[in-house]
């Protein structure tokens, strides 16, 4: 008898529990990105520019190493260029954070409605983080493409296109993977604070907010 009652209680808990899977988060996040593409484009542009600069320097360094192995010499990237890269990535993170904070303010009433309908803090947090990952994947891929084209053009005019042909495709694919991981990491770190702010919003106050 006790076990049966316990099972009934557990069943009621399961029925009343609100689920928000990762697939649901990606589906809703993708819809939000499409509906607010103008705002999302700002974050994606920041990611694209930062990753494009990173990809260009990394690819140039790869091409220089291939040239050194094939022709000899000591070509390498200058140290100040890596400092510029660091600054650009910091600016990228700050820009994403600012853009996501504005997005949170613009969606106060939407967040309040979600919470009134039963969304938990972790659901709101997951939604914003998933949106940032989607933007990171898009911006990172675009940034890598821009960096690849820019580095190939630069190397072609300075060292010749043969250096590009001598570069193993595995090196380019490995750099693509590193670029995507970096863009996701930067976007996630930059979105943590705005997502936390959104998750901790009081639904009553959020519904009163006028944009």
C-alpha positions as semicolon CSV with decimal commas, in nm:
position;residue;x (nm);y (nm);z (nm)
1;X;0,000;0,000;0,000
2;X;0,274;0,242;0,099
3;X;0,469;0,165;-0,218
4;X;0,160;0,221;-0,431
5;X;0,093;0,558;-0,270
6;X;0,455;0,651;-0,313
7;X;0,431;0,560;-0,680
8;X;0,119;0,775;-0,718
9;X;0,298;1,071;-0,559
10;X;0,597;1,028;-0,790
11;X;0,365;1,006;-1,089
12;X;0,192;1,330;-0,989
13;X;0,527;1,498;-0,955
14;X;0,627;1,383;-1,302
15;X;0,300;1,514;-1,445
16;X;0,346;1,853;-1,281
17;X;0,711;1,888;-1,374
18;X;0,790;2,130;-1,655
19;X;1,046;1,997;-1,900
20;X;1,255;2,206;-2,136
21;X;1,495;1,985;-2,326
22;X;1,803;2,098;-2,512
23;X;1,627;2,027;-2,842
24;X;1,338;2,252;-2,738
25;X;1,587;2,521;-2,638
26;X;1,760;2,505;-2,977
27;X;1,428;2,515;-3,161
28;X;1,300;2,813;-2,965
29;X;1,640;2,984;-2,973
30;X;1,659;2,949;-3,350
31;X;1,312;3,100;-3,384
32;X;1,412;3,391;-3,161
33;X;1,725;3,455;-3,367
34;X;1,517;3,464;-3,686
35;X;1,253;3,695;-3,536
36;X;1,512;3,934;-3,394
37;X;1,773;3,903;-3,663
38;X;1,864;4,274;-3,655
39;X;1,958;4,252;-3,288
40;X;2,119;3,910;-3,330
41;X;2,323;4,043;-3,622
42;X;2,508;4,278;-3,385
43;X;2,631;3,991;-3,171
44;X;2,707;3,780;-3,475
45;X;2,903;4,067;-3,633
46;X;3,118;4,100;-3,320
47;X;3,191;3,727;-3,326
48;X;3,259;3,731;-3,700
49;X;3,510;4,017;-3,682
50;X;3,698;3,874;-3,385
51;X;3,713;3,525;-3,533
52;X;3,808;3,660;-3,877
53;X;4,110;3,835;-3,725
54;X;4,201;3,522;-3,527
55;X;4,165;3,299;-3,833
56;X;4,371;3,530;-4,052
57;X;4,663;3,539;-3,810
58;X;4,647;3,165;-3,741
59;X;4,632;3,076;-4,110
60;X;4,913;3,316;-4,194
61;X;5,123;3,155;-3,923
62;X;5,045;2,813;-4,071
63;X;5,139;2,926;-4,421
64;X;5,463;3,079;-4,290
65;X;5,558;2,751;-4,124
66;X;5,488;2,562;-4,446
67;X;5,704;2,810;-4,637
68;X;5,986;2,780;-4,381
69;X;5,983;2,401;-4,406
70;X;5,979;2,407;-4,787
71;X;6,202;2,703;-4,870
72;X;6,391;2,778;-4,551
73;X;6,405;3,116;-4,381
74;X;6,252;3,243;-4,063
75;X;5,915;3,391;-4,143
76;X;5,684;3,427;-3,845
77;X;5,412;3,647;-3,706
78;X;5,516;3,954;-3,507
79;X;5,442;3,959;-3,135
80;X;5,244;4,283;-3,156
81;X;4,998;4,111;-3,388
82;X;4,908;3,865;-3,114
83;X;4,852;4,154;-2,875
84;X;4,618;4,305;-3,131
85;X;4,443;3,969;-3,150
86;X;4,397;3,963;-2,773
87;X;4,253;4,314;-2,776
88;X;4,015;4,225;-3,059
89;X;3,886;3,919;-2,871
90;X;3,829;4,126;-2,556
91;X;3,638;4,383;-2,760
92;X;3,441;4,097;-2,912
93;X;3,337;3,968;-2,569
94;X;3,241;4,316;-2,447
95;X;3,036;4,381;-2,761
96;X;2,849;4,052;-2,727
97;X;2,776;4,119;-2,360
98;X;2,644;4,466;-2,436
99;X;2,428;4,339;-2,720
100;X;2,284;4,056;-2,510
101;X;2,208;4,292;-2,221
102;X;2,010;4,513;-2,458
103;X;1,830;4,202;-2,584
104;X;1,737;4,110;-2,226
105;X;1,596;4,458;-2,160
106;X;1,393;4,445;-2,480
107;X;1,249;4,106;-2,383
108;X;1,149;4,183;-2,024
109;X;0,780;4,126;-2,088
110;X;0,846;3,810;-2,287
111;X;1,060;3,670;-2,006
112;X;0,795;3,765;-1,752
113;X;0,527;3,589;-1,957
114;X;0,742;3,277;-1,983
115;X;0,792;3,270;-1,607
116;X;0,423;3,325;-1,539
117;X;0,350;3,027;-1,764
118;X;0,583;2,811;-1,556
119;X;0,932;2,859;-1,699
120;X;1,204;2,817;-1,438
121;X;1,521;3,021;-1,399
122;X;1,726;2,740;-1,549
123;X;1,500;2,733;-1,855
124;X;1,553;3,104;-1,924
125;X;1,926;3,066;-1,864
126;X;1,942;2,771;-2,103
127;X;1,748;2,959;-2,370
128;X;1,984;3,258;-2,374
129;X;2,294;3,039;-2,370
130;X;2,160;2,831;-2,658
131;X;2,090;3,147;-2,857
132;X;2,448;3,258;-2,797
133;X;2,577;2,920;-2,918
134;X;2,370;2,947;-3,237
135;X;2,513;3,293;-3,303
136;X;2,862;3,164;-3,226
137;X;2,830;2,881;-3,477
138;X;2,709;3,117;-3,748
139;X;2,953;3,396;-3,669
140;X;3,245;3,159;-3,619
141;X;3,189;2,984;-3,952
142;X;3,154;3,315;-4,135
143;X;3,459;3,458;-3,959
144;X;3,669;3,157;-4,051
145;X;3,562;3,190;-4,414
146;X;3,659;3,557;-4,419
147;X;3,992;3,482;-4,252
148;X;4,065;3,200;-4,495
149;X;4,001;3,419;-4,799
150;X;4,202;3,710;-4,655
151;X;4,501;3,493;-4,565
152;X;4,505;3,317;-4,902
153;X;4,499;3,650;-5,086
154;X;4,779;3,787;-4,866
155;X;4,998;3,478;-4,904
156;X;4,938;3,461;-5,278
157;X;5,073;3,813;-5,326
158;X;5,370;3,769;-5,089
159;X;5,483;3,406;-5,110
160;X;5,289;3,260;-5,400
161;X;4,986;3,038;-5,427
162;X;5,202;2,723;-5,417
163;X;5,233;2,762;-5,040
164;X;4,857;2,732;-5,010
165;X;4,860;2,416;-5,222
166;X;5,131;2,265;-5,001
167;X;4,926;2,318;-4,685
168;X;4,769;1,991;-4,561
169;X;4,387;2,003;-4,559
170;X;4,395;1,851;-4,211
171;X;4,564;2,167;-4,082
172;X;4,286;2,381;-4,224
173;X;4,017;2,154;-4,081
174;X;4,186;2,149;-3,741
175;X;4,197;2,527;-3,739
176;X;3,829;2,537;-3,836
177;X;3,748;2,322;-3,533
178;X;3,958;2,544;-3,306
179;X;3,787;2,851;-3,447
180;X;3,438;2,715;-3,384
181;X;3,529;2,612;-3,029
182;X;3,679;2,954;-2,962
183;X;3,373;3,135;-3,094
184;X;3,141;2,920;-2,880
185;X;3,358;2,977;-2,573
186;X;3,373;3,354;-2,624
187;X;3,001;3,382;-2,688
188;X;2,913;3,164;-2,388
189;X;3,137;3,360;-2,152
190;X;3,001;3,691;-2,283
191;X;2,640;3,576;-2,241
192;X;2,667;3,436;-1,888
193;X;2,593;3,764;-1,710
194;X;2,304;3,875;-1,937
195;X;2,155;3,525;-1,919
196;X;2,183;3,528;-1,539
197;X;2,011;3,866;-1,526
198;X;1,731;3,733;-1,745
199;X;1,692;3,419;-1,535
200;X;1,663;3,614;-1,210
201;X;1,399;3,858;-1,333
202;X;1,090;3,889;-1,115
203;X;0,799;3,799;-1,347
204;X;0,566;4,059;-1,194
205;X;0,818;4,339;-1,235
206;X;0,906;4,217;-1,584
207;X;0,542;4,236;-1,694
208;X;0,519;4,592;-1,565
209;X;0,825;4,698;-1,761
210;X;0,761;4,920;-2,061
211;X;1,015;4,901;-2,346
